[in-house]
mmCIF file of C-alpha atoms in Angstrom:
data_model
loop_
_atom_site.group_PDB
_atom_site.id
_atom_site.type_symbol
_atom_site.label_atom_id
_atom_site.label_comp_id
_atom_site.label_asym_id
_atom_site.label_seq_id
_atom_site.Cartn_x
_atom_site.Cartn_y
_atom_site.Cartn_z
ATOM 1 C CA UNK A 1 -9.975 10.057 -11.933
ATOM 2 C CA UNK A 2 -7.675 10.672 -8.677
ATOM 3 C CA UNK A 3 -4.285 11.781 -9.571
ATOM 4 C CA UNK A 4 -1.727 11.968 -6.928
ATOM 5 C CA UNK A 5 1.555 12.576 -8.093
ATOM 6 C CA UNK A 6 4.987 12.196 -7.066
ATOM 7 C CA UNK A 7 7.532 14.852 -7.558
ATOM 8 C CA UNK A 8 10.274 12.521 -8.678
ATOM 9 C CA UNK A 9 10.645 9.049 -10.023
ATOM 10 C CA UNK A 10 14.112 8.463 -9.631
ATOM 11 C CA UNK A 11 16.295 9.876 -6.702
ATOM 12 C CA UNK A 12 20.061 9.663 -5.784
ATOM 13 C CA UNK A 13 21.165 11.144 -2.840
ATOM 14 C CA UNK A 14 24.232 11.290 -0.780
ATOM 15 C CA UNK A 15 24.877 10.219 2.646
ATOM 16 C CA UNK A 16 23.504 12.925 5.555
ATOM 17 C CA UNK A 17 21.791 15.403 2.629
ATOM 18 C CA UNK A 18 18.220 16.034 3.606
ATOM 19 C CA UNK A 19 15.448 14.869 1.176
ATOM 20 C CA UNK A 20 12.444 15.883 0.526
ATOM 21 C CA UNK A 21 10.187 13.581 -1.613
ATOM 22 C CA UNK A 22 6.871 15.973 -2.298
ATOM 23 C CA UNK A 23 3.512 14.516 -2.736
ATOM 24 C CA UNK A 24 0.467 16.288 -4.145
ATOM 25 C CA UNK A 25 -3.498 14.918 -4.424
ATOM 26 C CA UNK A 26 -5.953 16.661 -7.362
ATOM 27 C CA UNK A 27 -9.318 15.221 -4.839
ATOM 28 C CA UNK A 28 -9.387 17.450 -2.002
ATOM 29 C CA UNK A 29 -8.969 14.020 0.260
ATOM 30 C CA UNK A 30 -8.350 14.721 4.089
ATOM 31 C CA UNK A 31 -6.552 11.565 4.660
ATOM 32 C CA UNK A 32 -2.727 10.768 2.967
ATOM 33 C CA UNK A 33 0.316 8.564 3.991
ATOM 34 C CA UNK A 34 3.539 7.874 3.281
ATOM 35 C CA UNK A 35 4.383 4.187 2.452
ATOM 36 C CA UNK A 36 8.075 2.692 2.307
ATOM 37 C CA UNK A 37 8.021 -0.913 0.280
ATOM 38 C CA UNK A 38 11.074 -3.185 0.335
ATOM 39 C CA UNK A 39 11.386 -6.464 -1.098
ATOM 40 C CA UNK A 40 10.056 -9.136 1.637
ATOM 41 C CA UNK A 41 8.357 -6.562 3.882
ATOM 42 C CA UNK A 42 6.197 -5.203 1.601
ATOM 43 C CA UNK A 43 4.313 -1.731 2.582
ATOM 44 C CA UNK A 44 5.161 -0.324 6.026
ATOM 45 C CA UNK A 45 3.381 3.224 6.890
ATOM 46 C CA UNK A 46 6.219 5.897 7.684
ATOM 47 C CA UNK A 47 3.230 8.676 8.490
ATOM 48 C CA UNK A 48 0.213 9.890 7.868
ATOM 49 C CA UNK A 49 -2.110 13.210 8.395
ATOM 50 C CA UNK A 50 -5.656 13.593 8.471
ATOM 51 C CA UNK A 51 -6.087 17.265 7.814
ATOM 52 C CA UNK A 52 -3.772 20.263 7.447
ATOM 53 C CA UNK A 53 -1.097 20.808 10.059
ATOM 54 C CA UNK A 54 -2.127 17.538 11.202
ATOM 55 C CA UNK A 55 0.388 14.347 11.580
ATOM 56 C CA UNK A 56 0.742 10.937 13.143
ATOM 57 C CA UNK A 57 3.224 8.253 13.498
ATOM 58 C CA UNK A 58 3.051 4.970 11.206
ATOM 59 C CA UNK A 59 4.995 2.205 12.403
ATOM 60 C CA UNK A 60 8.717 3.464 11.302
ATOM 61 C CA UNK A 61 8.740 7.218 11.766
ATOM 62 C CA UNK A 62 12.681 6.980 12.828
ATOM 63 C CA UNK A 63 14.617 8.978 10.634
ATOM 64 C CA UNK A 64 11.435 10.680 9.220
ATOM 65 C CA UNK A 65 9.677 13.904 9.699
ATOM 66 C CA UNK A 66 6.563 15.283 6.885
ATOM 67 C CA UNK A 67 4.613 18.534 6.118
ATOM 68 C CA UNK A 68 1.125 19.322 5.312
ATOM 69 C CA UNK A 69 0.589 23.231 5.393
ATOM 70 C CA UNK A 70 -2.001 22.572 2.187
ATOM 71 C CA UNK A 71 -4.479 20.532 2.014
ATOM 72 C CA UNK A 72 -3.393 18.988 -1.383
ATOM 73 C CA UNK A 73 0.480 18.687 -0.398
ATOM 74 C CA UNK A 74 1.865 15.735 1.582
ATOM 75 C CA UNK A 75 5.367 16.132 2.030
ATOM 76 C CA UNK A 76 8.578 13.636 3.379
ATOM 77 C CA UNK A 77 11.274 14.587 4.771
ATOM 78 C CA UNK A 78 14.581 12.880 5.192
ATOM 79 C CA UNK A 79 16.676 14.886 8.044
ATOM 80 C CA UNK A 80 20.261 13.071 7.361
ATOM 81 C CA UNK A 81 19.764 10.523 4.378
ATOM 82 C CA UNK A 82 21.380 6.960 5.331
ATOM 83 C CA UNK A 83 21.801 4.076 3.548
ATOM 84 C CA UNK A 84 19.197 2.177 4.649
ATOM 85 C CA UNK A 85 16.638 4.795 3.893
ATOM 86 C CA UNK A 86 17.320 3.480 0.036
ATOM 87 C CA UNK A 87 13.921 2.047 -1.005
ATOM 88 C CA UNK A 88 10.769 2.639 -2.866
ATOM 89 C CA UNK A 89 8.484 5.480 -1.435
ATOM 90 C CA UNK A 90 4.518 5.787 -1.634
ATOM 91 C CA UNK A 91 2.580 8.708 -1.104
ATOM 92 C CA UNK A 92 -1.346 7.441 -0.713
ATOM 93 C CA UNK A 93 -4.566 8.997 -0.719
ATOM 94 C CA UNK A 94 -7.077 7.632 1.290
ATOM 95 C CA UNK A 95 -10.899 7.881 0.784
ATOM 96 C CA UNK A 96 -13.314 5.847 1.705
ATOM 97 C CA UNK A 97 -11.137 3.683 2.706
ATOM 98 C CA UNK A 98 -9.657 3.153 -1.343
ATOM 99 C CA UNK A 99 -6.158 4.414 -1.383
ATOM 100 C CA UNK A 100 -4.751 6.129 -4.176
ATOM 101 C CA UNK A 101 -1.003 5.854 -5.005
ATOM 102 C CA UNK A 102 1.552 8.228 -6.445
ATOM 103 C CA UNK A 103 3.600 5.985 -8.956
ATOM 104 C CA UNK A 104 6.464 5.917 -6.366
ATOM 105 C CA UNK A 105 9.674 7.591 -6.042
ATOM 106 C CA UNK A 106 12.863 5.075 -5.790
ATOM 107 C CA UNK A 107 15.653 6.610 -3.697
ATOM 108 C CA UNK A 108 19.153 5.616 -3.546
ATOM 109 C CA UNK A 109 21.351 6.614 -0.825
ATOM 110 C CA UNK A 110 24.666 6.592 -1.608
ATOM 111 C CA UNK B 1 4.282 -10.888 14.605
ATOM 112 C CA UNK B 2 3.519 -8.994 11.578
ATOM 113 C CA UNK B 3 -0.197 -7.569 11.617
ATOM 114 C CA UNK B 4 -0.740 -8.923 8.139
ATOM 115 C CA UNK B 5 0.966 -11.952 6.818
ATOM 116 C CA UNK B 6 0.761 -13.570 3.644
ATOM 117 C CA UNK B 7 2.698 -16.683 1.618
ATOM 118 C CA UNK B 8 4.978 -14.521 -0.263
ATOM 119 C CA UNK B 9 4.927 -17.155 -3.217
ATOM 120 C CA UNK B 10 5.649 -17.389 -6.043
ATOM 121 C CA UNK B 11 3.241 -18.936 -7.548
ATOM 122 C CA UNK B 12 3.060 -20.422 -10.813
ATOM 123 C CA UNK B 13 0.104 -21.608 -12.370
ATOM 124 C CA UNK B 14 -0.659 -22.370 -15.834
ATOM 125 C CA UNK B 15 -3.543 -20.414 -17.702
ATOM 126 C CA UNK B 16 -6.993 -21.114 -17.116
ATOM 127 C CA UNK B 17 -5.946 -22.637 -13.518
ATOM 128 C CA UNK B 18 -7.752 -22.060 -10.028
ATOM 129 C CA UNK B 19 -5.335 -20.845 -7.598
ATOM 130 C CA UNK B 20 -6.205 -19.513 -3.886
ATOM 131 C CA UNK B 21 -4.385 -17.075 -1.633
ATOM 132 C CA UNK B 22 -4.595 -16.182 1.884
ATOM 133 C CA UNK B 23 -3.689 -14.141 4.594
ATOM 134 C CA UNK B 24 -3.945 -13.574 8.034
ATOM 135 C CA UNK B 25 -4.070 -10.899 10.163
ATOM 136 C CA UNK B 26 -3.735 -10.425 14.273
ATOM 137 C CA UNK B 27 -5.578 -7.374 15.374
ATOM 138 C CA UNK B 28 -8.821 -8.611 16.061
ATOM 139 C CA UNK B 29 -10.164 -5.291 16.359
ATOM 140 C CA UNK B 30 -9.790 -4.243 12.382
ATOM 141 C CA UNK B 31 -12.977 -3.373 10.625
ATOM 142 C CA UNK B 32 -12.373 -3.914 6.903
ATOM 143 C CA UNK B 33 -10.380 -5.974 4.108
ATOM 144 C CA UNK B 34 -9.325 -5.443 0.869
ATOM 145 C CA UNK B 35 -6.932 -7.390 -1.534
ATOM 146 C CA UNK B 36 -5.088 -5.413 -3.537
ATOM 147 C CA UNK B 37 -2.893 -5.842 -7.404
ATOM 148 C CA UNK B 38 0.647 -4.396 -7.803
ATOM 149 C CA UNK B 39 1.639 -4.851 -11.320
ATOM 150 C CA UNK B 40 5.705 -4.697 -11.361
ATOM 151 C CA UNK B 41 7.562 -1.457 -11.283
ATOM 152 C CA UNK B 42 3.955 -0.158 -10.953
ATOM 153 C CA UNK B 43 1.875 1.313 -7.907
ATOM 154 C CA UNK B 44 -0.646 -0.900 -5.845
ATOM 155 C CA UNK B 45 -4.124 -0.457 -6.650
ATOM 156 C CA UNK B 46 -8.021 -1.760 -5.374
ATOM 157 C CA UNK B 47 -9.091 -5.285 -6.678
ATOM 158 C CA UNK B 48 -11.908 -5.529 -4.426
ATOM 159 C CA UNK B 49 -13.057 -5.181 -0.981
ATOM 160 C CA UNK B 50 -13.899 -8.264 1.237
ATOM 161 C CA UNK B 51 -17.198 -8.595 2.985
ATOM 162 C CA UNK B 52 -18.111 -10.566 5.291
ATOM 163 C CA UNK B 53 -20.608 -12.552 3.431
ATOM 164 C CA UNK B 54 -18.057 -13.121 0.684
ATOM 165 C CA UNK B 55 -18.159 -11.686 -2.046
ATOM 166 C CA UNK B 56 -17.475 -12.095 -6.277
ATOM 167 C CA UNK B 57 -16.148 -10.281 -9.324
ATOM 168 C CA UNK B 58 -16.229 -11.947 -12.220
ATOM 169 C CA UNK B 59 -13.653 -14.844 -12.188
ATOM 170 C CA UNK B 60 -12.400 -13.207 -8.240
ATOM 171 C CA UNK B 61 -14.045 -14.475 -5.011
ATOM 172 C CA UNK B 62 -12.917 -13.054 -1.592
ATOM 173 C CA UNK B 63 -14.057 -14.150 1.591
ATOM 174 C CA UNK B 64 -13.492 -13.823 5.069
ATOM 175 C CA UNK B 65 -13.129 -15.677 8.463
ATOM 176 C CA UNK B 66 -13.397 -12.820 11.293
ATOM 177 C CA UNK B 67 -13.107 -15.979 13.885
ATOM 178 C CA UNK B 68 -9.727 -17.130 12.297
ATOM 179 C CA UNK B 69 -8.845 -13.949 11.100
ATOM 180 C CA UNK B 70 -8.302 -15.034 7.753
ATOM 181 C CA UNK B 71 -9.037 -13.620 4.422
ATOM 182 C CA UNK B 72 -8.722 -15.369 0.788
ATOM 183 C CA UNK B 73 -8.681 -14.568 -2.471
ATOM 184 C CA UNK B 74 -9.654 -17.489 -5.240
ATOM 185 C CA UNK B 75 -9.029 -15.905 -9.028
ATOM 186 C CA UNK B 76 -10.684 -19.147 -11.445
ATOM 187 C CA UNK B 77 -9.533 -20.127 -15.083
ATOM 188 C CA UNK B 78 -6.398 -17.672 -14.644
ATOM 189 C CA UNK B 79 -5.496 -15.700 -17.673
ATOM 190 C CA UNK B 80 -1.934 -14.395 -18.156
ATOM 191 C CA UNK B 81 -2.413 -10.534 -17.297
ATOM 192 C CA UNK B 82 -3.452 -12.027 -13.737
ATOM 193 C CA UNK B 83 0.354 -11.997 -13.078
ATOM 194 C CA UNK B 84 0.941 -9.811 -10.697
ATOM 195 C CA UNK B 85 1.707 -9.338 -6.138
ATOM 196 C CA UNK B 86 -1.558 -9.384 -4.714
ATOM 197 C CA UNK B 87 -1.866 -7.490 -1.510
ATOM 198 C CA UNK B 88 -4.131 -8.460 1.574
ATOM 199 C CA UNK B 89 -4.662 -5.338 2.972
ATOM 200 C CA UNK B 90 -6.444 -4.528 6.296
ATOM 201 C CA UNK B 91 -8.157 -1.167 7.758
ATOM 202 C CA UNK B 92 -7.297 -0.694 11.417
ATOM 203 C CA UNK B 93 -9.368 2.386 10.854
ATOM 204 C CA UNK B 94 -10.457 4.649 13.664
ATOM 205 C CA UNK B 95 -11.748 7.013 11.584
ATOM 206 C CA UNK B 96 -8.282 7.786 9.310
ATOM 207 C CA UNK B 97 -8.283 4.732 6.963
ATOM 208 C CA UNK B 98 -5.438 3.494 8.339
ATOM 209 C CA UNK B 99 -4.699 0.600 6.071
ATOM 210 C CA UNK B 100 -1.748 -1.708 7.370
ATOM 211 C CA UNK B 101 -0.893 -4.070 3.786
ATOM 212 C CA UNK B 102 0.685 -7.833 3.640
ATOM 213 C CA UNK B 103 3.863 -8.407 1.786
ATOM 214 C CA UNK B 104 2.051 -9.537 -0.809
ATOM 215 C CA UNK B 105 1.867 -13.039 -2.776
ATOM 216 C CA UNK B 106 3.568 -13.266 -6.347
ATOM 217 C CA UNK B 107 1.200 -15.011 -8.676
ATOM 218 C CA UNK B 108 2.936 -15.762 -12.789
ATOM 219 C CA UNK B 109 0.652 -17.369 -15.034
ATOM 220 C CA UNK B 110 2.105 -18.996 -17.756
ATOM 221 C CA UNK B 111 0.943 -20.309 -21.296
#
């Protein structure tokens, strides 16, 4: 079975702290994204890579930077937390076009 | 426009009930469907793909309209642990599995 796991389930931050929300794969996939879901807007892609070093924008980057220096490791980075960055985060792996999903790390900002 | 819209929902059905969902999408261009299950609290995961032909799984039947650029996903005789957000999702693709997914629709069967 895939497992991609998420470093933390729960997070509480404070306002302007910088996050970092890790994300790690166990299938040697080339492809993983980060996901924010809200209620009412469902899944919107933050970013994604395709291969080590590698990184492209989803549709709301803003706010957002990520790492990949292993192949495994997807990281998210929050530069100045806000509070509208509060919501649930996904880290996916893609093959074949099947995504796998970390079981999501809820982040407050306070 | 969103890429993917759905009905959000809810809807309630009673147990062994037909109930269909669709969903749209407006980039033409996308090259593969899927409908997905997100149990609450828990993370999305595959129901089945959608081919063009249509296409079955037990009491699930997707199919898809590539000249409306709908998709739809009819679950028959509904049992309870069908409650769940069902997620049209599409592939913009290009070669990095971009998938783009709906809002979802909230289905709650009930006894």
């Amino acid at each position: 079975d895939v497992k991609v796991t998420q470093s933390s389930r729960y997070l509480v931050k404070r306002t302007g702290e910088k996050v970092f929300l890790e994300c790690v794969q166990d299938m040697d996939h080339e492809n993983m994204f980060w996901y924010r879901q809200d209620p009412g807007l469902g899944l919107r892609l933050i970013y994604f890579s395709y291969d080590v070093k590698m990184k492209e924008k989803g549709d709301i980057p803003e706010g957002y930077s990520v790492s990949r220096e292993k192949k495994e490791r997807f990281s998210l980075i929050l530069e100045s937390a806000s509070t509208n960055q509060t919501s649930m985060y996904l880290c996916a792996s893609i093959y074949n076009t099947e995504a796998f999903f970390g079981q999501g790390t809820r982040l407050t900002v306070v | 426009r969103k890429e993917v819209e759905q009905d959000p929902g809810p809807f309630n059905v009673p147990e062994g009930a037909t109930v269909a969902f669709n969903c749209t999408y407006s980039n033409s261009a996308s090259q593969s469907f899927f409908w997905y299950r997100q149990d609450c609290r828990k993370e999305p995961k595959l129901l089945m793909s959608v081919y063009s032909s249509g296409n079955e799984d037990g009491r699930f039947t997707a199919q898809l309209n590539r000249a409306s650029q709908y998709i739809s996903l009819l679950i028959r005789d509904s049992k309870l642990s069908d409650s769940a957000t069902y997620l049209c999702v599409v592939d913009l693709s290009g070669g990095y599995n971009k998938l783009i997914f709906g809002a979802g629709t909230r289905l709650a069967v009930h006894p």
